[in-house]
XYZ file of C-alpha atoms in Angstrom:
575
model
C 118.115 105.632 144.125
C 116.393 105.404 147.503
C 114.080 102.618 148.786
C 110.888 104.526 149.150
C 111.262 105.070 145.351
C 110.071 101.817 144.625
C 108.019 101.338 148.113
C 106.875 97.804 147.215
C 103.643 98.827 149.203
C 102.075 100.646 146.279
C 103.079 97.985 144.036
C 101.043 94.639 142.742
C 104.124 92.471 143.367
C 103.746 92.965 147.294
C 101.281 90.136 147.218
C 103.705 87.777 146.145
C 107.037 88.969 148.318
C 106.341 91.092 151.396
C 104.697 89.606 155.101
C 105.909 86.495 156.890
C 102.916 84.938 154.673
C 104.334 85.168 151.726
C 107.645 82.741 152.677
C 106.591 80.277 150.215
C 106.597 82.307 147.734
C 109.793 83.926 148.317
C 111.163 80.523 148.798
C 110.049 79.558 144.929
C 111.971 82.967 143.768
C 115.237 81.900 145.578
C 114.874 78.832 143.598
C 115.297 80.641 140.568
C 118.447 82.491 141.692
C 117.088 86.021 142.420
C 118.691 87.469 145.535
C 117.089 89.120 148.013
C 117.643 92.471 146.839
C 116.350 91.420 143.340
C 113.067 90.280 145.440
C 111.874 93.281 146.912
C 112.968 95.225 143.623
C 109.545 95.839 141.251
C 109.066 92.789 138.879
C 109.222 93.612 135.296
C 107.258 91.155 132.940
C 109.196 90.893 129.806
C 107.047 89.599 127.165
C 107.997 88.509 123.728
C 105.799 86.782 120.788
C 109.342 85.389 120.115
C 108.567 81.420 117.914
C 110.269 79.749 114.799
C 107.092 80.150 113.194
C 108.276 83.118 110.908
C 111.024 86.033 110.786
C 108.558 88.699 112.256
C 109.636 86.674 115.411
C 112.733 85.259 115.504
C 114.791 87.819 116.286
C 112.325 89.009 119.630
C 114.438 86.126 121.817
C 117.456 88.125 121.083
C 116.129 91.660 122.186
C 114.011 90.711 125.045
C 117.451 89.743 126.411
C 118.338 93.769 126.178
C 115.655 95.158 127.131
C 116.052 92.918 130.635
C 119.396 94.576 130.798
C 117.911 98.100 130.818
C 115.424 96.832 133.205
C 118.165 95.422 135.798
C 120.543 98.763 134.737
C 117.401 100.507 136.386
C 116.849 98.908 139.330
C 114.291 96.663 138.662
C 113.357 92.666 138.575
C 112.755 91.339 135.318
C 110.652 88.188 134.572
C 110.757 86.929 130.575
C 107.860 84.870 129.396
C 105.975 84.847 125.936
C 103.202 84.282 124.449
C 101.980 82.924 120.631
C 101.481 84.583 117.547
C 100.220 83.393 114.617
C 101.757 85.130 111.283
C 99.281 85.619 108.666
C 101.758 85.097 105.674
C 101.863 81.353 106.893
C 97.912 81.380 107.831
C 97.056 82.965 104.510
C 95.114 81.336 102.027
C 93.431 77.974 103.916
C 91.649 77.264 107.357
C 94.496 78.408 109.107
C 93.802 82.273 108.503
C 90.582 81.303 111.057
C 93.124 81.849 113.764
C 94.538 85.401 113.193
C 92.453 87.400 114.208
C 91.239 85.146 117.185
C 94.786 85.066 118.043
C 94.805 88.731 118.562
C 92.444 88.146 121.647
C 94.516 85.203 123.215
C 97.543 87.176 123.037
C 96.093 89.650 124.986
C 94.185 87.288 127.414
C 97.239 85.246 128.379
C 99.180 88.565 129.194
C 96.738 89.517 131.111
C 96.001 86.393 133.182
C 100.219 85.534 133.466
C 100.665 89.774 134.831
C 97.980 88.863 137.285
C 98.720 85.450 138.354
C 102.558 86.638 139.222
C 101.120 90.226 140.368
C 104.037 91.961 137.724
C 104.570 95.773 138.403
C 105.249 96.697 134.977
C 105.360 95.511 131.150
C 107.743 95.148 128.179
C 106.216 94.289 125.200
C 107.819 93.111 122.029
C 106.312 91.691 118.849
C 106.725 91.195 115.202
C 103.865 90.391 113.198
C 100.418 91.671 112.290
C 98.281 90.760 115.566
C 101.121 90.462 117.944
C 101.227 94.839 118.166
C 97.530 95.650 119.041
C 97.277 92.695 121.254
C 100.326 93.570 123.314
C 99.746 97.049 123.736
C 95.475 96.055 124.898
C 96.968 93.954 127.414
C 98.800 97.139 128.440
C 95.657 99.339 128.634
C 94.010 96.662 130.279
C 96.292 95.806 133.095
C 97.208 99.700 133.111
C 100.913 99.287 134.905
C 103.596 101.204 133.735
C 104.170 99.503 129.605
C 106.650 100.039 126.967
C 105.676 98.595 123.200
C 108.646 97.665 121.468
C 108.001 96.725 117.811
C 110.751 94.075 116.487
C 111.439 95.612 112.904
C 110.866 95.085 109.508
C 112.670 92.866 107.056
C 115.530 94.278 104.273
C 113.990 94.656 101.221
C 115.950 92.133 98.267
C 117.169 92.495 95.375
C 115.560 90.280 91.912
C 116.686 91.584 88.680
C 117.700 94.725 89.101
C 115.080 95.836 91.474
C 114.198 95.950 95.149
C 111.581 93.281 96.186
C 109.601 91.965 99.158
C 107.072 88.833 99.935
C 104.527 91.394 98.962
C 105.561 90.640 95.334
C 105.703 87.179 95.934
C 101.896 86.971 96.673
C 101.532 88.729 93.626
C 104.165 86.715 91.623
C 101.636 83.461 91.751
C 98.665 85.777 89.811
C 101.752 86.374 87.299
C 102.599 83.296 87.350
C 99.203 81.729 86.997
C 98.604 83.455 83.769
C 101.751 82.311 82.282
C 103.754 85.858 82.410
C 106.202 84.416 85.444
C 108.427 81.029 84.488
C 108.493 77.971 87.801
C 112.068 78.810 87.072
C 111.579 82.916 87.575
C 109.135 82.224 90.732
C 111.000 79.880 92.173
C 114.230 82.054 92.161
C 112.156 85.212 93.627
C 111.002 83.333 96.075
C 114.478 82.122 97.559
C 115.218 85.780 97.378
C 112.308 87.833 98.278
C 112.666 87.823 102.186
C 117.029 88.514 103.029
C 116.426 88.748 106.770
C 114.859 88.306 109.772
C 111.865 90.940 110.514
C 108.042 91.646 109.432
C 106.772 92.100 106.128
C 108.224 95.521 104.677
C 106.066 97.233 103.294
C 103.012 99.248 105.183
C 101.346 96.139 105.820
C 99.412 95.797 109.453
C 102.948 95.175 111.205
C 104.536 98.413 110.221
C 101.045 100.633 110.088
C 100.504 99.042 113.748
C 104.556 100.038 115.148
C 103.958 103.399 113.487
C 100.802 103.468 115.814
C 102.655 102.739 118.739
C 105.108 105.523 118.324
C 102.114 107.875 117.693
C 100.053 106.916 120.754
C 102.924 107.526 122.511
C 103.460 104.144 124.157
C 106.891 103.093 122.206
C 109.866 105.229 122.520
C 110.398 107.831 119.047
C 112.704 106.278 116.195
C 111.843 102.278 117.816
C 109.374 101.768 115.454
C 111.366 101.980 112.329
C 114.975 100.048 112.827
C 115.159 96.903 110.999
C 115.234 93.667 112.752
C 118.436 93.063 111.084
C 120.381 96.113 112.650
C 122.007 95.492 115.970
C 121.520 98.676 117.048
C 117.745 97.705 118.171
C 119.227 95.884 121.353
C 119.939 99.827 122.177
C 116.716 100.564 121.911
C 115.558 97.761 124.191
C 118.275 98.813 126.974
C 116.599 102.053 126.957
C 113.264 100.638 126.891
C 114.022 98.607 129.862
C 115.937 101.970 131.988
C 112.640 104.167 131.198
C 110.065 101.406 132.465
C 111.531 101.968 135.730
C 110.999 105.438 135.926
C 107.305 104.912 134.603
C 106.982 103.312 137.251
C 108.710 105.727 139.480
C 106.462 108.484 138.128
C 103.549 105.935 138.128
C 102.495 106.810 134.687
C 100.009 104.444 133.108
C 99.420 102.968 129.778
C 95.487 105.374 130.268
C 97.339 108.302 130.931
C 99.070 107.673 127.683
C 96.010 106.634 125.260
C 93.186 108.811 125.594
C 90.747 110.191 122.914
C 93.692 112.882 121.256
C 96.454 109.927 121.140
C 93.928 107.812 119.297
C 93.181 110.622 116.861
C 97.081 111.430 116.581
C 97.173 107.375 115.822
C 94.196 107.402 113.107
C 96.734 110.558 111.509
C 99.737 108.610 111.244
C 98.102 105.592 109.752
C 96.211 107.995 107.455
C 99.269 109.617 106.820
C 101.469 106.653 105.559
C 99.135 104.906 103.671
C 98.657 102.253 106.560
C 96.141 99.253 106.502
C 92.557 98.617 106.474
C 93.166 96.527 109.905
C 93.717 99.038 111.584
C 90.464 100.805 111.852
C 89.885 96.782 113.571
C 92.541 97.646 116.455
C 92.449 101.270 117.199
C 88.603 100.470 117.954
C 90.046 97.901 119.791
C 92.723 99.494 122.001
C 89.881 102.532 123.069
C 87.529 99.781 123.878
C 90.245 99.015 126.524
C 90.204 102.249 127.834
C 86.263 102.642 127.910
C 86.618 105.160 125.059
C 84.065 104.585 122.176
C 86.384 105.343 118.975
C 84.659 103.322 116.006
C 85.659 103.211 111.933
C 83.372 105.982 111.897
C 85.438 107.882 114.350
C 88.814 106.800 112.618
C 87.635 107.540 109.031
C 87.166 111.148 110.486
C 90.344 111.627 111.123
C 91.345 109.521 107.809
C 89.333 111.952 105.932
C 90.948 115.116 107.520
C 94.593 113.887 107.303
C 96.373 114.135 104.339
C 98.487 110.919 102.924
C 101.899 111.943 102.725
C 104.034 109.060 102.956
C 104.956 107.387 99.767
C 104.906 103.440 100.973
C 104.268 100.236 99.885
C 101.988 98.519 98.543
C 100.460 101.580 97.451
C 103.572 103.760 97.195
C 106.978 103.335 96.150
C 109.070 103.020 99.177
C 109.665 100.474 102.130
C 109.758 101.254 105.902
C 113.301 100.994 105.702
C 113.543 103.782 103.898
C 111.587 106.035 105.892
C 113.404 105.228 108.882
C 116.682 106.099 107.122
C 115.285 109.470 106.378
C 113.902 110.226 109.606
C 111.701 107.714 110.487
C 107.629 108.164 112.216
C 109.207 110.952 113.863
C 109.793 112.987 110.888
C 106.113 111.855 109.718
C 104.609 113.154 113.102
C 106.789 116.519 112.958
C 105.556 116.955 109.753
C 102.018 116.582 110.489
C 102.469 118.117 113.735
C 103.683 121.069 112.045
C 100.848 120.911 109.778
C 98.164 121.155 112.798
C 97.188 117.331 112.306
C 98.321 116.100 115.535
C 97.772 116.964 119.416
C 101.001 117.843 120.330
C 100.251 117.770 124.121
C 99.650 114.015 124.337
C 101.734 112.180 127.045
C 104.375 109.049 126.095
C 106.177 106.436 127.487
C 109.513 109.422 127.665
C 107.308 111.135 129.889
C 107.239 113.795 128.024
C 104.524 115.048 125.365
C 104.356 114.686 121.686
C 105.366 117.842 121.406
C 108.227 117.755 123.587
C 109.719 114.519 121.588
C 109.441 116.069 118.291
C 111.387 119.746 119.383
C 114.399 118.507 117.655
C 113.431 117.054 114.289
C 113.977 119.102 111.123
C 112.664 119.002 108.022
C 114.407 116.499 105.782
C 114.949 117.654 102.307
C 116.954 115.639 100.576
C 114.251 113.093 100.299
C 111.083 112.337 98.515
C 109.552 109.211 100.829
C 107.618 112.054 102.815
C 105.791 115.271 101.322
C 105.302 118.464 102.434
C 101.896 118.518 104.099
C 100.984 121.219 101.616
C 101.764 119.078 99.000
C 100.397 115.987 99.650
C 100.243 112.400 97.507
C 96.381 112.843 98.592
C 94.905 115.709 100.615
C 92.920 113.142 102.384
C 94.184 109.413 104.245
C 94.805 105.871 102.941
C 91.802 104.511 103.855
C 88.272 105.640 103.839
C 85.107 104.443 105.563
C 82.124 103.483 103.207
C 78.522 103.502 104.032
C 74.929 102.308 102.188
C 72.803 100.089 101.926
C 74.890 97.276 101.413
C 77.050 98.380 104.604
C 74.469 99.901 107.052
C 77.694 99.239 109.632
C 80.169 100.394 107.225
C 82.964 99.025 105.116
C 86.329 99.701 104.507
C 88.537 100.321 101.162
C 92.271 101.172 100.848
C 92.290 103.936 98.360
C 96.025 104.586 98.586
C 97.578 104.093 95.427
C 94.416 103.846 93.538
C 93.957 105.526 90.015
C 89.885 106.018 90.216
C 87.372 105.413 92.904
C 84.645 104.825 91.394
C 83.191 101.011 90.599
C 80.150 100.200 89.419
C 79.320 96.149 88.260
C 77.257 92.817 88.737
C 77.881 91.129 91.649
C 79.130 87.596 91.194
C 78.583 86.209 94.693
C 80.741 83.599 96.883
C 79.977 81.733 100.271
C 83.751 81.362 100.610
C 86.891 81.933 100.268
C 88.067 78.968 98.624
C 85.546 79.279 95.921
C 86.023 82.665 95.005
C 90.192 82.127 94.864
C 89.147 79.111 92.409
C 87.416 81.519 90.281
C 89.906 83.881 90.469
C 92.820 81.287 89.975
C 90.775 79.713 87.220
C 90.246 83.552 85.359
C 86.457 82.600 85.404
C 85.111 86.177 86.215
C 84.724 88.976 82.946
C 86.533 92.751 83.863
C 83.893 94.946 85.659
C 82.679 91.982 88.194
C 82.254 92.692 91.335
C 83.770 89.584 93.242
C 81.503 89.099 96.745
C 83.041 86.954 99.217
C 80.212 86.557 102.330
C 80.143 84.480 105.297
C 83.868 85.558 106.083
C 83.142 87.877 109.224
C 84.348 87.851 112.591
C 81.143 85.218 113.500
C 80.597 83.991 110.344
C 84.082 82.643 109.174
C 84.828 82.262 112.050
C 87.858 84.870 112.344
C 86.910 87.148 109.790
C 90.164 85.726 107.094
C 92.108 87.863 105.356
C 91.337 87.761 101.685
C 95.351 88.216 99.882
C 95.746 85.081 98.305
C 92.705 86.145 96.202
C 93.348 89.639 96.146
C 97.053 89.424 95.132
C 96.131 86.804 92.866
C 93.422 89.011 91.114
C 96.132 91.929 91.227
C 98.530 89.589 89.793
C 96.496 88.532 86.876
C 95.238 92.139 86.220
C 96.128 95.667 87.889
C 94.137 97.684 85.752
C 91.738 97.588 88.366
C 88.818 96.400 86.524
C 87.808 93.950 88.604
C 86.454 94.834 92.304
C 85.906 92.753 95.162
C 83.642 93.239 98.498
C 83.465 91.220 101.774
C 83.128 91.063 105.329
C 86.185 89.368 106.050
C 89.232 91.074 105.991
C 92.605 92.129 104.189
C 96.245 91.809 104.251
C 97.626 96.116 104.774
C 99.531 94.392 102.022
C 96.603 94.017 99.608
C 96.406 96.551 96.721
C 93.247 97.077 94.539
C 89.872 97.909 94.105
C 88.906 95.716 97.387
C 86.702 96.448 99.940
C 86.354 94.554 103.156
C 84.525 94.607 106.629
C 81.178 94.829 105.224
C 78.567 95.069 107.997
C 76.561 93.876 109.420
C 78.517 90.482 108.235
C 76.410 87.984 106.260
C 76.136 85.479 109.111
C 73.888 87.956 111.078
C 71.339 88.403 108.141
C 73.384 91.588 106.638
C 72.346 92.825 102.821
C 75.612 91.375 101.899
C 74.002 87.874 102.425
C 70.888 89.154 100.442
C 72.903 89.330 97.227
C 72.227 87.462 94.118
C 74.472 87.316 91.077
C 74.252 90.059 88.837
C 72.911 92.664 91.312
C 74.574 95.856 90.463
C 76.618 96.983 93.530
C 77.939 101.121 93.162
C 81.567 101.748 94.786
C 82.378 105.357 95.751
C 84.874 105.955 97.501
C 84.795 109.567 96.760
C 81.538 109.758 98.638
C 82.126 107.451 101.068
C 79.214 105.059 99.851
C 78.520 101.299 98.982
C 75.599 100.298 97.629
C 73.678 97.581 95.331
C 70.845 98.997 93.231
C 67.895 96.884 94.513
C 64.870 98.988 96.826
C 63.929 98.691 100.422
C 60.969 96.276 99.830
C 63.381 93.783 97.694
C 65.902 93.983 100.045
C 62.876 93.154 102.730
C 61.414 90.915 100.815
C 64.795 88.964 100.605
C 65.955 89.523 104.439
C 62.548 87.190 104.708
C 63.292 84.452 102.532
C 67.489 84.105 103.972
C 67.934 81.530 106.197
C 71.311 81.394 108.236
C 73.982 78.430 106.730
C 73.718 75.309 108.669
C 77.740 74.688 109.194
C 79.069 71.384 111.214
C 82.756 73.299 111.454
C 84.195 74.890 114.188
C 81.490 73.208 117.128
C 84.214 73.578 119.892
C 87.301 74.673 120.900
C 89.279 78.626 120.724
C 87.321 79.717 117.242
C 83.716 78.811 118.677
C 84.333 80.230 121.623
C 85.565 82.790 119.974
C 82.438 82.764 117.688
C 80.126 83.191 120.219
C 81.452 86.381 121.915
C 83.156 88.334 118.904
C 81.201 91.645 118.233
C 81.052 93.137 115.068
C 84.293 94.795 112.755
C 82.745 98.593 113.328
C 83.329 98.727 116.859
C 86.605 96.220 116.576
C 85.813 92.833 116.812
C 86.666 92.738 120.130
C 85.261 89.680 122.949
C 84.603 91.936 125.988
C 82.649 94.546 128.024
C 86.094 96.565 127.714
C 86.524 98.962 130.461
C 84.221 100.415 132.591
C 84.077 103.989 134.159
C 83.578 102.490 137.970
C 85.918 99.393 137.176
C 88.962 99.004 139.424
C 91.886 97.662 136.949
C 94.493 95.562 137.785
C 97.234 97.946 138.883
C 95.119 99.362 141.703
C 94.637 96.007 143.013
């Protein structure tokens, strides 16, 4: 490898290590043992979400280390630093669920302002858990130098009594157990059990719908998405991840030449595809936005409702991301839908090659049932599915995978909270064919727009049969399973119909049609839009979840806290 193919003049990291100005500088990287050499090399940020908050995480320490090998093996600098996460299992269920989604845009904020403040030619990005993914790979499109996404794997499923279980069935094991049909004894055992090793939630929750995403939009390398966190072999992965950032950055291709308008779509497939979760029509909105590309839920649902569900996953399925990977993995997914005409083949990816290109050499699997045939599909159309009426001018979102009917029609019975609707739930003080309303949960209105499992799972728990629905604008887990329906907008703290509703207003569910609506006209709903008045709430007057408060827009477009990019904008790796 020649000098001029790194020629430190075209990178960011001149401004901290080439001139006679710049002595002090290079002075403070002697300090820290680099050699000369390993100066005027490109610096690499590694960046990990690695804490002792939760297994999606604790394992990242441990790979960041190997993918800082591959980085030195090819030629470049690397600098480790991380940044927070907060994991929603932990979060879920009280005040601390305000910060999840909020989280999401500090992640991405302090990657950004510790790439620019050390002027880093490229980024490694590993996470674990739910927010972690989509914030990591915005900072990417944001600072738009040469990324690689590496997801940090899923947990082993265990084993209770004969069967295979994960901490999904422990949220649901409290609704069991709440009604009497689980023993403390029974709960407490599953709950020593439920969660073997280190790693995210397993099922197709938001951490393994978002790493299937990153394989699909082309900005993680094929087969990283699906290894474990327990195998070993992912520190392989990371080696190579840490070689092929250096000839990104060789080739000087760019997180923008990667996601574009067709790598979105070919995103929106997969998660269609494998049943994936409701959040992420939140972050693919999210990661255009940091392009300048306008790719809403209405934009996603398109593709939703084109793209077949194939994969047979958890929560709604019967499988756990473990066992796709062990039968091929996204890859086989994406050659199967690429095969099928459902993805642009001709996408670029961090191998520098196309989608096409990547997938050549997978076959057809046969001796396995956790992916269909495209022509004979668990549902010809995705997971998810974009509703819209006059109780969600904005939209709303519903996870139909695994559902037996899609169809709900019931009296509201109305909630300004979380809390109170989980006590009604916990306390069985709602009659089969309510519609549960939880309001005042959005992204301004919460603040942080909560995820809604404890209630969900506890509801699911208590009854499966499906005969109870629920609507809100806050969120839910990927691992939540039911008749639920979230990201209703506009969000009740703006003055949206969802804040108009009294109980016993008949609300109609079709997710077959792609509507939600309550039966009331246009001059009651008017009539009622002028008697609301907005809450008058002491909490959250300062600090990260006002500020976040006061800049969040609404769920449609992503929830996202900035202009995003602009066409005559001059990013950060141009600087």
């Amino acid at each position: 490898m020649s000098d001029n193919d790194f020629a430190k003049q075209r990178l960011p990291s001149r401004h901290v290590t080439q001139g006679y100005e710049r002595a002090s500088h290079r002075a403070m990287l002697y300090s820290m043992g680099l050699t000369k050499q390993e100066i005027h090399q490109p610096f690499v940020g590694v960046v990990s979400c690695w804490n002792e908050a939760a297994p999606c995480n604790i394992s990242l320490m441990r790979q960041a280390q190997a993918a800082k090998r591959g980085v030195v093996r090819g030629g470049g600098t690397p600098r480790e630093f991380t940044t927070i996460s907060v994991t929603d299992l932990l979060a879920m269920g009280h005040e601390g669920m305000r910060a999840s989604l909020p989280s999401r845009e500090c992640i991405a904020d302090s990657v950004e302002l510790t790439v620019r403040g050390h002027s880093y030619d490229a980024l490694i990005g590993l996470a674990g858990c739910d927010k972690t993914l989509p914030a990591l790979m915005m900072a990417m499109i944001r600072l738009n130098v040469p990324s690689i996404f590496v997801y940090g794997g899923s947990q082993l499923p265990a084993q209770y009594a004969g069967r295979s279980i994960t901490v999904q069935d422990m949220v649901e094991a409290a609704g069991k157990h709440s009604i009497g049909e689980l023993s403390t004894e029974e709960l407490d055992e599953m709950e020593r059990v439920s969660c073997p090793t280190s790693g995210s939630c397993g099922v197709q929750a938001t951490a393994n719908t978002m790493a299937a995403v990153s394989e699909a939009i082309g900005l993680a390398l094929p087969y990283s998405s699906g290894a474990p966190a327990a195998y070993l072999s992912r520190d392989a992965l990371c080696v190579v991840s840490g070689e092929k950032i250096m000839e990104l950055i060789r080739r000087q291709i760019r997180p923008r030449d990667i996601v574009t308008r067709q790598s979105l779509e070919n995103a929106a497939a997969v998660v269609a595809a494998s049943g994936g979760s409701t959040n992420s029509t939140l972050h693919l909105p999210a990661l255009a936005h940091e392009c300048g590309i306008k790719f809403d839920l209405f934009d996603v649902s398109e593709i939703f409702q084109r793209t077949p569900y194939i994969a047979d996953l958890q929560p709604g399925g019967k499988y756990v991301a473990k066992d796709m990977f062990d039968v091929g993995g996204v890859p086989l997914l994406m050659k199967t839908l690429l095969d099928g005409g459902f993805l642009h083949g001709d996408c670029m990816t961090v191998t520098g090659q196309t989608v096409a290109e990547n997938l050549a050499g997978v076959k057809w699997n046969p001796h396995q049932d956790v992916i269909y045939p495209v022509s004979a599909p668990k549902s010809p159309t995705g997971g998810v599915i974009a509703l819209r009426g006059n109780l969600a001018p904005d939209g709303a979102v519903v996870k139909v995978a695994g559902l037996a009917k899609r169809t709900f029609t019931g009296p509201a019975r109305c909630f300004d909270n979380e809390e109170d609707a989980f006590a009604a739930v916990r306390d069985r003080k709602y009659q089969k064919g309510d519609v549960i309303v939880i309001r005042y949960e959005g992204p301004k209105g919460g603040p942080g727009m909560r995820e809604m499992l404890a209630t969900t799972a506890m509801l699911y728990g208590q009854d499966p049969s499906g005969e109870v629905a629920l609507v809100t604008d806050g969120r839910f887990s990927g691992g939540t399973r039911g008749f639920c329906i979230g990201h209703v907008g506009p969000e009740a703290a703006v003055g949206g119909p969802i804040a108009l509703l009294r109980d016993g207003d008949i609300i109609v569910i079709d997710a077959e049609a792609g509507e939600l609506n309550v039966e009331l006209t246009d001059e009651e709903l008017q009539a009622r839009q002028c008697e609301w008045r907005p809450p008058q709430s002491k909490r959250y007057q300062s600090g990260a979840i006002w500020k976040y408060a006061q800049q969040v827009g609404p769920a449609f477009s992503g929830a996202v806290t900035h202009p995003g990019a602009q066409p005559d904008e001059e990013c950060y790796a141009d600087i």
